[in-house]
PDB file of C-alpha atoms in Angstrom:
ATOM      1  CA  MET A 997     115.167 131.399  94.392  1.00  0.00           C
ATOM      2  CA  ARG A 998     115.343 128.671  97.048  1.00  0.00           C
ATOM      3  CA  ALA A 999     118.479 126.643  96.310  1.00  0.00           C
ATOM      4  CA  GLY A1000     119.971 123.523  97.825  1.00  0.00           C
ATOM      5  CA  LEU A1001     123.663 122.664  97.856  1.00  0.00           C
ATOM      6  CA  VAL A1002     124.201 118.930  98.268  1.00  0.00           C
ATOM      7  CA  VAL A1003     127.765 118.119  99.317  1.00  0.00           C
ATOM      8  CA  HIS A1004     129.251 114.627  99.155  1.00  0.00           C
ATOM      9  CA  PRO A1005     132.337 115.228 101.304  1.00  0.00           C
ATOM     10  CA  GLY A1006     134.135 111.994 100.365  1.00  0.00           C
ATOM     11  CA  SER A1007     134.059 112.683  96.616  1.00  0.00           C
ATOM     12  CA  GLY A1008     137.429 113.094  94.944  1.00  0.00           C
ATOM     13  CA  SER A1009     139.341 111.951  98.039  1.00  0.00           C
ATOM     14  CA  GLY A1010     137.858 114.841 100.004  1.00  0.00           C
ATOM     15  CA  ALA A1011     137.954 117.441  97.223  1.00  0.00           C
ATOM     16  CA  ALA A1012     134.268 118.269  97.695  1.00  0.00           C
ATOM     17  CA  ALA A1013     134.670 118.841 101.425  1.00  0.00           C
ATOM     18  CA  ARG A1014     137.653 121.139 100.918  1.00  0.00           C
ATOM     19  CA  VAL A1015     135.756 123.569  98.679  1.00  0.00           C
ATOM     20  CA  ALA A1016     132.255 123.288 100.161  1.00  0.00           C
ATOM     21  CA  ASP A1017     132.487 126.441 102.309  1.00  0.00           C
ATOM     22  CA  THR A1018     133.855 128.467  99.386  1.00  0.00           C
ATOM     23  CA  VAL A1019     131.084 127.234  97.097  1.00  0.00           C
ATOM     24  CA  ALA A1020     128.380 128.065  99.648  1.00  0.00           C
ATOM     25  CA  ALA A1021     129.807 131.544 100.232  1.00  0.00           C
ATOM     26  CA  ARG A1022     129.866 132.269  96.485  1.00  0.00           C
ATOM     27  CA  LEU A1023     126.324 130.965  95.944  1.00  0.00           C
ATOM     28  CA  ARG A1024     124.575 132.857  98.756  1.00  0.00           C
ATOM     29  CA  PRO A1025     124.687 136.319  97.133  1.00  0.00           C
ATOM     30  CA  VAL A1026     123.015 135.102  93.917  1.00  0.00           C
ATOM     31  CA  VAL A1027     120.103 133.130  95.459  1.00  0.00           C
ATOM     32  CA  ASP A1028     117.476 134.159  97.974  1.00  0.00           C
ATOM     33  CA  GLU A1029     117.885 131.163 100.267  1.00  0.00           C
ATOM     34  CA  LEU A1030     120.523 128.429 100.384  1.00  0.00           C
ATOM     35  CA  HIS A1031     120.217 125.107 102.197  1.00  0.00           C
ATOM     36  CA  VAL A1032     123.453 123.122 102.583  1.00  0.00           C
ATOM     37  CA  GLY A1033     123.456 119.428 103.421  1.00  0.00           C
ATOM     38  CA  THR A1034     124.142 115.902 102.211  1.00  0.00           C
ATOM     39  CA  GLY A1035     120.664 115.543 100.689  1.00  0.00           C
ATOM     40  CA  PRO A1036     118.099 117.816  99.013  1.00  0.00           C
ATOM     41  CA  ALA A1037     115.607 119.866 101.018  1.00  0.00           C
ATOM     42  CA  SER A1038     111.972 120.151  99.982  1.00  0.00           C
ATOM     43  CA  GLY A1039     110.529 122.953  97.864  1.00  0.00           C
ATOM     44  CA  LEU A1040     113.712 123.759  95.955  1.00  0.00           C
ATOM     45  CA  ASP A1041     113.957 125.910  92.832  1.00  0.00           C
ATOM     46  CA  LEU A1042     117.525 124.734  92.156  1.00  0.00           C
ATOM     47  CA  LEU A1043     119.652 121.805  93.294  1.00  0.00           C
ATOM     48  CA  VAL A1044     123.436 122.208  93.113  1.00  0.00           C
ATOM     49  CA  VAL A1045     125.432 119.008  93.536  1.00  0.00           C
ATOM     50  CA  LEU A1046     129.063 119.063  94.630  1.00  0.00           C
ATOM     51  CA  GLY A1047     130.468 115.572  94.212  1.00  0.00           C
ATOM     52  CA  GLY A1048     131.377 112.738  91.895  1.00  0.00           C
ATOM     53  CA  ASP A1049     129.414 110.697  89.383  1.00  0.00           C
ATOM     54  CA  GLY A1050     127.497 108.765  92.037  1.00  0.00           C
ATOM     55  CA  ALA A1051     126.352 111.997  93.668  1.00  0.00           C
ATOM     56  CA  VAL A1052     125.420 113.430  90.278  1.00  0.00           C
ATOM     57  CA  HIS A1053     123.398 110.312  89.420  1.00  0.00           C
ATOM     58  CA  HIS A1054     121.264 110.660  92.545  1.00  0.00           C
ATOM     59  CA  ALA A1055     120.854 114.403  91.970  1.00  0.00           C
ATOM     60  CA  VAL A1056     119.734 113.754  88.376  1.00  0.00           C
ATOM     61  CA  ARG A1057     117.108 111.290  89.602  1.00  0.00           C
ATOM     62  CA  TYR A1058     115.819 113.802  92.149  1.00  0.00           C
ATOM     63  CA  CYS A1059     115.729 116.684  89.674  1.00  0.00           C
ATOM     64  CA  ALA A1060     113.978 114.640  86.986  1.00  0.00           C
ATOM     65  CA  ALA A1061     111.370 113.361  89.429  1.00  0.00           C
ATOM     66  CA  HIS A1062     110.634 116.809  90.935  1.00  0.00           C
ATOM     67  CA  GLY A1063     111.166 119.098  87.933  1.00  0.00           C
ATOM     68  CA  VAL A1064     114.010 120.959  89.670  1.00  0.00           C
ATOM     69  CA  PRO A1065     116.899 122.461  87.637  1.00  0.00           C
ATOM     70  CA  LEU A1066     120.372 121.047  88.335  1.00  0.00           C
ATOM     71  CA  GLY A1067     123.634 122.877  88.926  1.00  0.00           C
ATOM     72  CA  LEU A1068     126.683 120.663  88.446  1.00  0.00           C
ATOM     73  CA  LEU A1069     129.986 121.092  90.319  1.00  0.00           C
ATOM     74  CA  PRO A1070     132.153 118.034  89.541  1.00  0.00           C
ATOM     75  CA  ALA A1071     134.423 116.961  92.385  1.00  0.00           C
ATOM     76  CA  GLY A1072     134.931 113.260  91.765  1.00  0.00           C
ATOM     77  CA  ASN A1073     137.328 110.931  89.984  1.00  0.00           C
ATOM     78  CA  GLY A1074     135.253 110.408  86.821  1.00  0.00           C
ATOM     79  CA  ASN A1075     133.059 113.486  86.217  1.00  0.00           C
ATOM     80  CA  ASP A1076     131.578 111.975  83.063  1.00  0.00           C
ATOM     81  CA  LEU A1077     128.436 114.121  82.821  1.00  0.00           C
ATOM     82  CA  ALA A1078     130.416 117.324  83.328  1.00  0.00           C
ATOM     83  CA  ARG A1079     132.840 116.189  80.621  1.00  0.00           C
ATOM     84  CA  ALA A1080     129.971 115.516  78.219  1.00  0.00           C
ATOM     85  CA  LEU A1081     128.582 119.014  78.845  1.00  0.00           C
ATOM     86  CA  ASP A1082     132.003 120.648  78.302  1.00  0.00           C
ATOM     87  CA  LEU A1083     132.056 121.977  81.854  1.00  0.00           C
ATOM     88  CA  PRO A1084     135.324 122.590  83.706  1.00  0.00           C
ATOM     89  CA  LEU A1085     136.313 119.404  85.507  1.00  0.00           C
ATOM     90  CA  ASP A1086     137.212 121.159  88.739  1.00  0.00           C
ATOM     91  CA  PRO A1087     134.462 122.361  91.090  1.00  0.00           C
ATOM     92  CA  LEU A1088     135.584 125.984  91.376  1.00  0.00           C
ATOM     93  CA  GLY A1089     135.922 126.361  87.611  1.00  0.00           C
ATOM     94  CA  ALA A1090     132.448 124.883  87.162  1.00  0.00           C
ATOM     95  CA  LEU A1091     131.186 127.232  89.895  1.00  0.00           C
ATOM     96  CA  GLU A1092     132.139 130.239  87.778  1.00  0.00           C
ATOM     97  CA  VAL A1093     130.100 128.815  84.886  1.00  0.00           C
ATOM     98  CA  LEU A1094     127.159 128.189  87.228  1.00  0.00           C
ATOM     99  CA  LEU A1095     127.263 131.688  88.737  1.00  0.00           C
ATOM    100  CA  THR A1096     127.349 133.298  85.290  1.00  0.00           C
ATOM    101  CA  ALA A1097     124.429 131.147  84.127  1.00  0.00           C
ATOM    102  CA  LEU A1098     122.415 132.068  87.235  1.00  0.00           C
ATOM    103  CA  ARG A1099     123.026 135.790  86.753  1.00  0.00           C
ATOM    104  CA  GLU A1100     122.122 135.604  83.058  1.00  0.00           C
ATOM    105  CA  GLY A1101     119.195 133.191  83.472  1.00  0.00           C
ATOM    106  CA  ARG A1102     120.682 130.586  81.136  1.00  0.00           C
ATOM    107  CA  ARG A1103     119.314 127.032  81.112  1.00  0.00           C
ATOM    108  CA  ARG A1104     119.872 123.930  79.005  1.00  0.00           C
ATOM    109  CA  ARG A1105     117.405 121.079  78.477  1.00  0.00           C
ATOM    110  CA  LEU A1106     118.871 117.584  78.297  1.00  0.00           C
ATOM    111  CA  ASP A1107     117.492 114.164  77.435  1.00  0.00           C
ATOM    112  CA  LEU A1108     117.624 111.420  80.032  1.00  0.00           C
ATOM    113  CA  GLY A1109     117.426 107.666  79.841  1.00  0.00           C
ATOM    114  CA  SER A1110     114.674 105.884  81.729  1.00  0.00           C
ATOM    115  CA  ALA A1111     115.177 102.296  82.882  1.00  0.00           C
ATOM    116  CA  GLY A1112     112.058 101.437  84.845  1.00  0.00           C
ATOM    117  CA  ASP A1113     112.059 103.904  87.738  1.00  0.00           C
ATOM    118  CA  ALA A1114     115.779 104.671  87.328  1.00  0.00           C
ATOM    119  CA  TRP A1115     116.789 107.800  85.417  1.00  0.00           C
ATOM    120  CA  PHE A1116     120.283 108.067  83.968  1.00  0.00           C
ATOM    121  CA  ALA A1117     122.183 110.885  82.294  1.00  0.00           C
ATOM    122  CA  THR A1118     125.236 109.212  80.775  1.00  0.00           C
ATOM    123  CA  VAL A1119     125.481 105.502  79.885  1.00  0.00           C
ATOM    124  CA  LEU A1120     123.724 102.257  80.720  1.00  0.00           C
ATOM    125  CA  CYS A1121     125.999  99.282  80.197  1.00  0.00           C
ATOM    126  CA  ALA A1122     125.463  95.529  80.259  1.00  0.00           C
ATOM    127  CA  GLY A1123     127.986  92.707  80.189  1.00  0.00           C
ATOM    128  CA  PHE A1124     131.739  93.009  80.647  1.00  0.00           C
ATOM    129  CA  ASP A1125     131.848  96.773  81.160  1.00  0.00           C
ATOM    130  CA  ALA A1126     129.054  96.585  83.730  1.00  0.00           C
ATOM    131  CA  ALA A1127     130.961  93.886  85.615  1.00  0.00           C
ATOM    132  CA  VAL A1128     134.053  96.115  85.526  1.00  0.00           C
ATOM    133  CA  ALA A1129     132.077  99.112  86.765  1.00  0.00           C
ATOM    134  CA  ARG A1130     130.574  97.079  89.612  1.00  0.00           C
ATOM    135  CA  ARG A1131     134.033  95.887  90.687  1.00  0.00           C
ATOM    136  CA  ALA A1132     135.505  99.404  90.387  1.00  0.00           C
ATOM    137  CA  HIS A1133     132.615 100.730  92.483  1.00  0.00           C
ATOM    138  CA  ALA A1134     133.520  98.274  95.242  1.00  0.00           C
ATOM    139  CA  LEU A1135     137.279  98.972  95.210  1.00  0.00           C
ATOM    140  CA  ARG A1136     138.747 101.404  97.727  1.00  0.00           C
ATOM    141  CA  TRP A1137     142.166 101.480  96.070  1.00  0.00           C
ATOM    142  CA  PRO A1138     143.537 102.885  93.837  1.00  0.00           C
ATOM    143  CA  ARG A1139     141.806 106.231  93.385  1.00  0.00           C
ATOM    144  CA  GLY A1140     140.989 107.862  90.058  1.00  0.00           C
ATOM    145  CA  PRO A1141     141.007 106.212  86.610  1.00  0.00           C
ATOM    146  CA  ARG A1142     143.527 103.559  87.738  1.00  0.00           C
ATOM    147  CA  ARG A1143     140.783 101.971  89.842  1.00  0.00           C
ATOM    148  CA  TYR A1144     138.941 101.215  86.591  1.00  0.00           C
ATOM    149  CA  ASP A1145     142.109  99.692  85.089  1.00  0.00           C
ATOM    150  CA  VAL A1146     142.522  97.407  88.108  1.00  0.00           C
ATOM    151  CA  ALA A1147     138.892  96.338  87.795  1.00  0.00           C
ATOM    152  CA  VAL A1148     139.428  95.541  84.101  1.00  0.00           C
ATOM    153  CA  LEU A1149     142.332  93.226  84.892  1.00  0.00           C
ATOM    154  CA  ALA A1150     140.337  91.475  87.608  1.00  0.00           C
ATOM    155  CA  GLU A1151     137.312  90.911  85.368  1.00  0.00           C
ATOM    156  CA  LEU A1152     139.412  89.695  82.429  1.00  0.00           C
ATOM    157  CA  ALA A1153     140.311  86.655  84.502  1.00  0.00           C
ATOM    158  CA  ARG A1154     136.652  85.575  84.601  1.00  0.00           C
ATOM    159  CA  PHE A1155     135.593  87.002  81.248  1.00  0.00           C
ATOM    160  CA  ARG A1156     133.113  85.347  78.890  1.00  0.00           C
ATOM    161  CA  SER A1157     130.633  86.633  76.333  1.00  0.00           C
ATOM    162  CA  HIS A1158     126.879  86.214  76.813  1.00  0.00           C
ATOM    163  CA  PRO A1159     124.100  85.351  74.332  1.00  0.00           C
ATOM    164  CA  VAL A1160     121.956  88.487  74.197  1.00  0.00           C
ATOM    165  CA  ALA A1161     118.799  89.625  72.406  1.00  0.00           C
ATOM    166  CA  VAL A1162     118.685  93.336  71.540  1.00  0.00           C
ATOM    167  CA  ARG A1163     115.493  95.009  70.357  1.00  0.00           C
ATOM    168  CA  THR A1164     114.915  98.582  69.254  1.00  0.00           C
ATOM    169  CA  GLU A1165     111.932 100.294  67.659  1.00  0.00           C
ATOM    170  CA  HIS A1166     113.522  99.409  64.302  1.00  0.00           C
ATOM    171  CA  GLU A1167     114.954  95.888  64.634  1.00  0.00           C
ATOM    172  CA  ARG A1168     115.603  92.827  66.753  1.00  0.00           C
ATOM    173  CA  PHE A1169     118.684  90.633  66.638  1.00  0.00           C
ATOM    174  CA  GLU A1170     120.667  88.175  68.721  1.00  0.00           C
ATOM    175  CA  LEU A1171     124.402  88.008  69.284  1.00  0.00           C
ATOM    176  CA  ASP A1172     127.063  86.701  71.589  1.00  0.00           C
ATOM    177  CA  ALA A1173     127.885  89.997  73.287  1.00  0.00           C
ATOM    178  CA  THR A1174     130.925  91.067  75.216  1.00  0.00           C
ATOM    179  CA  LEU A1175     129.201  94.318  76.136  1.00  0.00           C
ATOM    180  CA  VAL A1176     126.275  96.553  75.244  1.00  0.00           C
ATOM    181  CA  ALA A1177     126.459 100.277  76.023  1.00  0.00           C
ATOM    182  CA  VAL A1178     123.454 102.582  75.629  1.00  0.00           C
ATOM    183  CA  GLY A1179     124.722 106.160  75.588  1.00  0.00           C
ATOM    184  CA  ASN A1180     122.754 109.305  76.274  1.00  0.00           C
ATOM    185  CA  THR A1181     126.193 110.932  76.382  1.00  0.00           C
ATOM    186  CA  ALA A1182     129.567 109.739  75.144  1.00  0.00           C
ATOM    187  CA  TYR A1183     131.533 108.907  78.290  1.00  0.00           C
ATOM    188  CA  TYR A1184     131.741 106.401  81.102  1.00  0.00           C
ATOM    189  CA  GLY A1185     134.472 105.019  83.362  1.00  0.00           C
ATOM    190  CA  GLY A1186     136.187 108.372  83.887  1.00  0.00           C
ATOM    191  CA  GLY A1187     136.394 109.663  80.315  1.00  0.00           C
ATOM    192  CA  ILE A1188     136.128 106.570  78.107  1.00  0.00           C
ATOM    193  CA  PRO A1189     134.166 107.607  74.975  1.00  0.00           C
ATOM    194  CA  ILE A1190     132.268 104.340  74.576  1.00  0.00           C
ATOM    195  CA  CYS A1191     129.563 106.068  72.454  1.00  0.00           C
ATOM    196  CA  PRO A1192     131.658 108.862  70.896  1.00  0.00           C
ATOM    197  CA  SER A1193     128.882 110.502  68.868  1.00  0.00           C
ATOM    198  CA  ALA A1194     126.195 110.506  71.568  1.00  0.00           C
ATOM    199  CA  ARG A1195     124.544 113.866  72.287  1.00  0.00           C
ATOM    200  CA  PRO A1196     122.240 114.505  75.253  1.00  0.00           C
ATOM    201  CA  ASP A1197     119.832 116.737  73.330  1.00  0.00           C
ATOM    202  CA  ASP A1198     118.999 114.859  70.102  1.00  0.00           C
ATOM    203  CA  GLY A1199     116.236 112.573  71.404  1.00  0.00           C
ATOM    204  CA  LEU A1200     118.184 109.396  70.592  1.00  0.00           C
ATOM    205  CA  PHE A1201     120.544 106.938  72.218  1.00  0.00           C
ATOM    206  CA  ASP A1202     123.794 105.904  70.595  1.00  0.00           C
ATOM    207  CA  VAL A1203     124.306 102.170  71.172  1.00  0.00           C
ATOM    208  CA  THR A1204     127.668 100.412  71.006  1.00  0.00           C
ATOM    209  CA  LEU A1205     127.697  96.616  70.862  1.00  0.00           C
ATOM    210  CA  VAL A1206     130.836  94.510  71.092  1.00  0.00           C
ATOM    211  CA  GLY A1207     130.232  90.967  69.897  1.00  0.00           C
ATOM    212  CA  ARG A1208     132.120  87.792  70.689  1.00  0.00           C
ATOM    213  CA  ALA A1209     135.773  88.477  71.400  1.00  0.00           C
ATOM    214  CA  SER A1210     138.490  86.258  72.806  1.00  0.00           C
ATOM    215  CA  ARG A1211     140.295  87.399  75.907  1.00  0.00           C
ATOM    216  CA  ALA A1212     143.320  88.256  73.752  1.00  0.00           C
ATOM    217  CA  ASN A1213     141.198  90.285  71.334  1.00  0.00           C
ATOM    218  CA  LEU A1214     139.547  92.087  74.211  1.00  0.00           C
ATOM    219  CA  VAL A1215     142.936  92.994  75.671  1.00  0.00           C
ATOM    220  CA  ARG A1216     143.878  94.519  72.304  1.00  0.00           C
ATOM    221  CA  LEU A1217     140.541  96.321  72.020  1.00  0.00           C
ATOM    222  CA  LEU A1218     140.506  97.940  75.467  1.00  0.00           C
ATOM    223  CA  PRO A1219     143.268 100.526  74.805  1.00  0.00           C
ATOM    224  CA  LYS A1220     141.316 101.694  71.753  1.00  0.00           C
ATOM    225  CA  LEU A1221     138.360 102.589  73.980  1.00  0.00           C
ATOM    226  CA  ARG A1222     140.105 105.506  75.647  1.00  0.00           C
ATOM    227  CA  ALA A1223     141.005 106.923  72.238  1.00  0.00           C
ATOM    228  CA  GLY A1224     137.526 106.350  70.808  1.00  0.00           C
ATOM    229  CA  ALA A1225     139.082 104.158  68.107  1.00  0.00           C
ATOM    230  CA  HIS A1226     137.160 101.005  68.990  1.00  0.00           C
ATOM    231  CA  LEU A1227     134.361 101.664  66.480  1.00  0.00           C
ATOM    232  CA  ARG A1228     136.618 100.442  63.648  1.00  0.00           C
ATOM    233  CA  HIS A1229     137.059  97.019  65.268  1.00  0.00           C
ATOM    234  CA  PRO A1230     135.230  94.239  63.343  1.00  0.00           C
ATOM    235  CA  ALA A1231     133.531  92.994  66.532  1.00  0.00           C
ATOM    236  CA  VAL A1232     131.919  96.409  67.149  1.00  0.00           C
ATOM    237  CA  ARG A1233     128.514  97.467  65.852  1.00  0.00           C
ATOM    238  CA  THR A1234     126.730 100.776  66.462  1.00  0.00           C
ATOM    239  CA  LEU A1235     123.142 101.913  66.085  1.00  0.00           C
ATOM    240  CA  ARG A1236     120.814 104.718  67.155  1.00  0.00           C
ATOM    241  CA  ALA A1237     117.419 104.259  68.777  1.00  0.00           C
ATOM    242  CA  ARG A1238     114.815 105.839  71.064  1.00  0.00           C
ATOM    243  CA  GLU A1239     114.139 102.592  72.901  1.00  0.00           C
ATOM    244  CA  VAL A1240     116.363  99.577  73.548  1.00  0.00           C
ATOM    245  CA  ARG A1241     115.602  96.276  75.261  1.00  0.00           C
ATOM    246  CA  ILE A1242     118.522  94.071  76.331  1.00  0.00           C
ATOM    247  CA  GLU A1243     117.819  90.540  77.465  1.00  0.00           C
ATOM    248  CA  GLY A1244     120.038  87.569  78.173  1.00  0.00           C
ATOM    249  CA  ILE A1245     119.149  84.412  76.248  1.00  0.00           C
ATOM    250  CA  GLY A1246     118.687  81.113  78.044  1.00  0.00           C
ATOM    251  CA  GLY A1247     118.262  82.587  81.503  1.00  0.00           C
ATOM    252  CA  THR A1248     121.466  84.648  81.456  1.00  0.00           C
ATOM    253  CA  ALA A1249     121.224  87.498  83.975  1.00  0.00           C
ATOM    254  CA  LEU A1250     123.376  90.310  82.637  1.00  0.00           C
ATOM    255  CA  PRO A1251     125.123  92.650  85.076  1.00  0.00           C
ATOM    256  CA  LEU A1252     123.822  96.205  84.605  1.00  0.00           C
ATOM    257  CA  VAL A1253     125.163  99.629  85.540  1.00  0.00           C
ATOM    258  CA  VAL A1254     123.755 103.150  84.931  1.00  0.00           C
ATOM    259  CA  ASP A1255     125.886 106.279  85.455  1.00  0.00           C
ATOM    260  CA  GLY A1256     128.415 103.999  87.154  1.00  0.00           C
ATOM    261  CA  GLU A1257     125.819 102.812  89.702  1.00  0.00           C
ATOM    262  CA  PRO A1258     124.756  99.122  89.829  1.00  0.00           C
ATOM    263  CA  LEU A1259     121.241  98.011  88.881  1.00  0.00           C
ATOM    264  CA  PRO A1260     119.756  94.579  89.594  1.00  0.00           C
ATOM    265  CA  ALA A1261     120.914  92.093  86.963  1.00  0.00           C
ATOM    266  CA  GLY A1262     118.443  90.950  84.354  1.00  0.00           C
ATOM    267  CA  PRO A1263     116.579  92.129  81.261  1.00  0.00           C
ATOM    268  CA  VAL A1264     116.115  95.870  80.908  1.00  0.00           C
ATOM    269  CA  THR A1265     114.196  98.245  78.661  1.00  0.00           C
ATOM    270  CA  VAL A1266     115.536 101.789  78.353  1.00  0.00           C
ATOM    271  CA  ARG A1267     113.815 104.777  76.759  1.00  0.00           C
ATOM    272  CA  CYS A1268     115.190 108.169  75.784  1.00  0.00           C
ATOM    273  CA  VAL A1269     113.050 110.935  77.304  1.00  0.00           C
ATOM    274  CA  PRO A1270     113.706 114.241  75.490  1.00  0.00           C
ATOM    275  CA  GLY A1271     114.186 117.338  77.623  1.00  0.00           C
ATOM    276  CA  ALA A1272     113.672 115.484  80.909  1.00  0.00           C
ATOM    277  CA  LEU A1273     116.354 117.465  82.784  1.00  0.00           C
ATOM    278  CA  THR A1274     117.086 121.189  83.025  1.00  0.00           C
ATOM    279  CA  VAL A1275     120.705 122.116  83.737  1.00  0.00           C
ATOM    280  CA  VAL A1276     121.827 125.615  84.743  1.00  0.00           C
ATOM    281  CA  ALA A1277     124.761 126.072  82.386  1.00  0.00           C
TER     282      ALA A1277
END
């Protein structure tokens, strides 16, 4: 087995860099060849990523495009894919799971979302939550989940809903939307279960839509998100679909984010691709 270990040393305020040598030393005895770097080598049979959600997103795209299995060692502030897969949220704990899976030959096939040429493993979001994620991505302080909270407060000041058309293989409707979240898995934003019932192996997206809400109502709704209690709010609607198109009405260009990474604003069509990713776990 020719394996690559991709290390993002800045992830988790340096957490990835601190354990990189230990991870490499533990991996070498169970693979035939190990390449360590900040990007994947060619001709790999396994790609192990040691980093945060951004690093995982890029590793997922590489693995899906090249048919390479993924090993996941979360070392960031969010770790949303690892959380969805019930992996330990520290890199050395996840390493033990990975080593056991390698020795026993265990693999898991996961669905992925496809948005044009962009693959995603967790959630695509449009609207308010995408604007928050973009701002959080740009912030350098504070670290961890509090960065998301700061971004929320900043975006509330400029908040407004957007007229949006949503189309699935079953229906089409229009609404004034605060946010639209298309979940292959449940979590985004460092553990917020925006699509609580989403599973990455059922061939379907879970979609959460939040309609028109005043700034005051949104402030009251946001704490419910972290508890997964937002689905009972009257402004919230959920559905399941294999394909979803989201388009602003009247020339509105919606901000978009996948796996916490910004996409160009505008209309987007996303498709669930069953079994598109193999994870060693």
